[in-house]
mmCIF file of C-alpha atoms in Angstrom:
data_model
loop_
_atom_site.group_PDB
_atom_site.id
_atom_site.type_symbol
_atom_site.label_atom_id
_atom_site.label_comp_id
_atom_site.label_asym_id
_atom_site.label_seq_id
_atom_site.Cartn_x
_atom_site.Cartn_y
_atom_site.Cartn_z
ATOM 1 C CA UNK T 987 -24.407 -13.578 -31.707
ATOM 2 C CA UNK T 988 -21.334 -15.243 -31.643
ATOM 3 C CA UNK T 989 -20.197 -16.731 -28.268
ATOM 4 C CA UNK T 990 -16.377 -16.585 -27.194
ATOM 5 C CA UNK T 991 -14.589 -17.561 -24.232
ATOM 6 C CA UNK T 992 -10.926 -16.472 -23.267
ATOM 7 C CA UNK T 993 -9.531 -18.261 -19.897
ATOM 8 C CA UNK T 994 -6.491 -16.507 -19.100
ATOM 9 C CA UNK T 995 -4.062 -16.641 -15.975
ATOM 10 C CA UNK T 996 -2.540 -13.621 -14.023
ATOM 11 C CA UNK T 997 0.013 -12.962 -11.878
ATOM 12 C CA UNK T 998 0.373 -11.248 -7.969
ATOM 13 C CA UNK T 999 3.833 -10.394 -7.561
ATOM 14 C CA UNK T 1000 4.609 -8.396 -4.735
ATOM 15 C CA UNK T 1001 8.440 -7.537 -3.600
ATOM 16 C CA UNK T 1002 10.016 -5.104 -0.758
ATOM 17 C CA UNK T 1003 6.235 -3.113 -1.165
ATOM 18 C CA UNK T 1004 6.187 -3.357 -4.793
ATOM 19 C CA UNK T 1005 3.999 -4.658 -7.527
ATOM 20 C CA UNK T 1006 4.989 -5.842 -10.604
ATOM 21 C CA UNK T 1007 3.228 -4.651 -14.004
ATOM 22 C CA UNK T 1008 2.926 -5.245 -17.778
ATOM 23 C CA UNK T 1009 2.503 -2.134 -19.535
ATOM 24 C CA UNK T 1010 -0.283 -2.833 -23.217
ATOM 25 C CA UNK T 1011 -2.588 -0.532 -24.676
ATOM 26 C CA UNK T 1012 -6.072 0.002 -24.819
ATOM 27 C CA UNK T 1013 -8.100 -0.319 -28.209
ATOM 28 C CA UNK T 1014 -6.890 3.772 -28.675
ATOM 29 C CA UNK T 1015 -3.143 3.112 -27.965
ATOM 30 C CA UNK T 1016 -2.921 4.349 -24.619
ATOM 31 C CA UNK T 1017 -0.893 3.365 -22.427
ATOM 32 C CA UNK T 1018 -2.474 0.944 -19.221
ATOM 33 C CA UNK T 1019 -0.632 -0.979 -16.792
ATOM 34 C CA UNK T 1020 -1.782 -4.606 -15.948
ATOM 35 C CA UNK T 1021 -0.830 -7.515 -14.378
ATOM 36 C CA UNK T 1022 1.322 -9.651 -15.853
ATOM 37 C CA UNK T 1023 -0.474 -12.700 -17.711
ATOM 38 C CA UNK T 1024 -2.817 -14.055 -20.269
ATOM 39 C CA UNK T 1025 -4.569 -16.431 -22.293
ATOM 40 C CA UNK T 1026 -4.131 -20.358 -21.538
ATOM 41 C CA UNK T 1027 -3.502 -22.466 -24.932
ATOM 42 C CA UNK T 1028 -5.006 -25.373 -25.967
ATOM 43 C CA UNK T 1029 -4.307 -28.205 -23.396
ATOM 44 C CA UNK T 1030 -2.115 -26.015 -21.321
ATOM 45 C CA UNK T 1031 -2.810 -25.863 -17.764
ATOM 46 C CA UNK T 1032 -3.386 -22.456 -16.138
ATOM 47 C CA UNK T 1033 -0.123 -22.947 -13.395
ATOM 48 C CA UNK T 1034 2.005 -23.412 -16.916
ATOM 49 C CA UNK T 1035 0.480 -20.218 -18.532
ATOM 50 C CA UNK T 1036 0.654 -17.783 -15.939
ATOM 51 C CA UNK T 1037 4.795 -19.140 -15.212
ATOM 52 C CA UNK T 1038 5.087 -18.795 -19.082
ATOM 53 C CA UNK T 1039 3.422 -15.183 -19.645
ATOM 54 C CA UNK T 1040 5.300 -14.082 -17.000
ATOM 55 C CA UNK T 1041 8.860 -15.041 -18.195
ATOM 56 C CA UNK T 1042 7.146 -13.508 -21.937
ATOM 57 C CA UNK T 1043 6.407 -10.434 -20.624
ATOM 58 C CA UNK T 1044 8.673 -9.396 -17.643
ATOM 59 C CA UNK T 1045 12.160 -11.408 -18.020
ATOM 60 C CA UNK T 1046 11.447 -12.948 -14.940
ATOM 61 C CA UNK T 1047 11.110 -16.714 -13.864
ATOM 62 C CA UNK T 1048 8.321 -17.103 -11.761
ATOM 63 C CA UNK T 1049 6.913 -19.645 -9.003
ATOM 64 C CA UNK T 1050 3.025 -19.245 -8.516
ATOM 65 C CA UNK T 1051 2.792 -20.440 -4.650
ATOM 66 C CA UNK T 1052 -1.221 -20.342 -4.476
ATOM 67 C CA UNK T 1053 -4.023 -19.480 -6.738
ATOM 68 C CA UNK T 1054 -5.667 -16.195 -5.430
ATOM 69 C CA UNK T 1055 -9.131 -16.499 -7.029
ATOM 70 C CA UNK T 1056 -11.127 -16.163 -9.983
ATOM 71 C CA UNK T 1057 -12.933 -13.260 -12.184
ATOM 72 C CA UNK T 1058 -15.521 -14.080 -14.958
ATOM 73 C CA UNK T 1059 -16.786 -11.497 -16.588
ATOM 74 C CA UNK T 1060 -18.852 -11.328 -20.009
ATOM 75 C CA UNK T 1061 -19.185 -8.307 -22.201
ATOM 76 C CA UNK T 1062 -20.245 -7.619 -25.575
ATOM 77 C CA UNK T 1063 -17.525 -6.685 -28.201
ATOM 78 C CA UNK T 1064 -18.076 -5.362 -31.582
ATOM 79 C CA UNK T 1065 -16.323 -7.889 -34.478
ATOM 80 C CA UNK T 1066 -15.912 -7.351 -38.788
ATOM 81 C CA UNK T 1067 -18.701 -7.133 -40.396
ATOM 82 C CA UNK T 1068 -21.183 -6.037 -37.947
ATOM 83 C CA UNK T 1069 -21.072 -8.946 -35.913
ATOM 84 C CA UNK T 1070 -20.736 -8.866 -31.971
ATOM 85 C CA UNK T 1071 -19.209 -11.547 -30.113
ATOM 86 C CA UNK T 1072 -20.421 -12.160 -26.705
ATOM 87 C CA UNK T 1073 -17.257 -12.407 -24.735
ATOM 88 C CA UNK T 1074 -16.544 -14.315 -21.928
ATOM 89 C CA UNK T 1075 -13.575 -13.925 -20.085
ATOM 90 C CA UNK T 1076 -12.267 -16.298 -16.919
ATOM 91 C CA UNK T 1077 -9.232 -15.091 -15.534
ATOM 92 C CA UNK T 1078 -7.409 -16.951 -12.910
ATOM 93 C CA UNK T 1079 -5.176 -15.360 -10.682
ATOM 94 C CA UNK T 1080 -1.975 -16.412 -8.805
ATOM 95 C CA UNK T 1081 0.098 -14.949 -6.510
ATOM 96 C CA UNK T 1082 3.724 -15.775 -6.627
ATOM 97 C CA UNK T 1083 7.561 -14.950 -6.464
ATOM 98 C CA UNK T 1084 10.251 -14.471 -9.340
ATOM 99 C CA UNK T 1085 13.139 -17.302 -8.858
ATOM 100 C CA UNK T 1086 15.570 -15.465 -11.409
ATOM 101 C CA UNK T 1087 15.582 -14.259 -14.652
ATOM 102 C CA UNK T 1088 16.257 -9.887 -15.675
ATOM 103 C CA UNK T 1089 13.259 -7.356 -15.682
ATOM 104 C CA UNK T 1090 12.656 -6.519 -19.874
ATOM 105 C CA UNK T 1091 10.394 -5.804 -22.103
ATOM 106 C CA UNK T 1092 8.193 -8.315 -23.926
ATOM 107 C CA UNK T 1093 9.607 -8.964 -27.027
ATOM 108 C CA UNK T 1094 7.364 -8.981 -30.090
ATOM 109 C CA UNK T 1095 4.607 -9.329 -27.857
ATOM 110 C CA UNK T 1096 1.126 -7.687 -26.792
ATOM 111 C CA UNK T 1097 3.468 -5.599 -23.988
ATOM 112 C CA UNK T 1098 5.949 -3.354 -23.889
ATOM 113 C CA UNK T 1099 7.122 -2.200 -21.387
ATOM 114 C CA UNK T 1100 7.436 -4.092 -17.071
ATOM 115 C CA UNK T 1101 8.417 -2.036 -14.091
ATOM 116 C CA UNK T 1102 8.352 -2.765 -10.299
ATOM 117 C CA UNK T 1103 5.243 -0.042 -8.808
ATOM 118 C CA UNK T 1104 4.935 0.815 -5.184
ATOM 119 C CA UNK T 1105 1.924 -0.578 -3.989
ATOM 120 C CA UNK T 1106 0.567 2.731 -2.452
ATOM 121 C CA UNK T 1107 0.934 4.232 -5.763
ATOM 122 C CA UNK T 1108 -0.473 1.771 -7.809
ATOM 123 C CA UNK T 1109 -4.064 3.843 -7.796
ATOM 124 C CA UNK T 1110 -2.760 6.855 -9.648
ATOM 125 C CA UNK T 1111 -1.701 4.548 -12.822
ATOM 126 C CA UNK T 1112 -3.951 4.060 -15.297
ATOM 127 C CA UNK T 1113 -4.698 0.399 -15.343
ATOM 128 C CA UNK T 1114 -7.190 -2.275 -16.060
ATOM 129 C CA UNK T 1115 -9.855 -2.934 -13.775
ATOM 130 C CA UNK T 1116 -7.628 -6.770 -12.986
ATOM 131 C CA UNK T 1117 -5.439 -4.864 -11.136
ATOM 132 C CA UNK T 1118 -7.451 -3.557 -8.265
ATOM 133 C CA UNK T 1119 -9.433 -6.843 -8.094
ATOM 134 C CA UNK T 1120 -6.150 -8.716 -8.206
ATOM 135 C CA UNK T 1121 -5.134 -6.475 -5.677
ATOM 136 C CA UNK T 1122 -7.657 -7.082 -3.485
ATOM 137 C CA UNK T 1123 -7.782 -10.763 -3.969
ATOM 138 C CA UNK T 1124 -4.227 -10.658 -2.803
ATOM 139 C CA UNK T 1125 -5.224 -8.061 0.433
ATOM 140 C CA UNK T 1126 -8.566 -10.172 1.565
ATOM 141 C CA UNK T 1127 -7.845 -13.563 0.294
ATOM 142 C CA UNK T 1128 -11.397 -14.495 0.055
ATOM 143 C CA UNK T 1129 -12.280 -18.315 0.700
ATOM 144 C CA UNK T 1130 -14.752 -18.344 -2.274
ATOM 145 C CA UNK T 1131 -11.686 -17.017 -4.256
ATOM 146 C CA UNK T 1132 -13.554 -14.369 -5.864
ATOM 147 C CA UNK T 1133 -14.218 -10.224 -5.344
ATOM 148 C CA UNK T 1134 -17.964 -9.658 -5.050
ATOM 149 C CA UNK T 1135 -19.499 -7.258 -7.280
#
């Protein structure tokens, strides 16, 4: 079994009651909200990738003002050929505030689609599990920096 690992950094924006989403797509092509973020390149540090992912896929310039926690999770995921990559991923999450920039769409990217949600609605979207930990990262702020499961 191959292993992989994927470090990736998130963001926790939260304006006048509102959070702000990426809208992707699941492995079917539908349509799931998550936050805006993901994966760290080579010899980037995670503060750099979540600022960067966030101006790729929202418009917006952003200032990450504390690092929220962290969520490891491993899975296995089917590959070509029969093979199945045991996937790790670690996903750091910051909150923050946007500085400037315009609300669009990702362009040529894994996204396609950002939009301000009210927090209180946030439950009836369909989203990716980051969101509600995320969520409640940003709500409990716990000093281990992590959700238990």
């Amino acid at each position: 079994m191959r292993e992989e690992l994927r470090v990736a950094a998130y963001a926790i924006c939260v304006r006048d009651g509102e959070l702000l989403l990426a809208r992707g797509h699941d492995d079917a092509g539908t349509p799931e909200w998550m936050l805006p973020g993901g994966g760290m390149d080579h010899g980037e540090d995670p503060y750099d990738t979540v600022v960067r992912e966030v101006e790729e896929e929202t418009g917006y310039l952003f200032e990450a003002t504390a690092l929220l926690g962290v969520d490891s999770v491993s899975r296995r995921i089917p590959r070509r050929l029969g093979v199945v990559a045991d996937h790790h991923a670690l996903r750091l999450v910051y909150e923050g505030r946007i500085t400037g920039g315009e609300l669009r769409p990702e362009v040529d990217g894994s996204t396609d689609m950002a939009a301000w949600h009210p927090l209180d609605a946030v439950s009836g979207l369909n989203r990716v599990g980051l969101v509600d930990i995320g969520l409640t990262l940003w709500r409990r702020r716990p000093a281990v920096g992590r959700v238990a499961k």
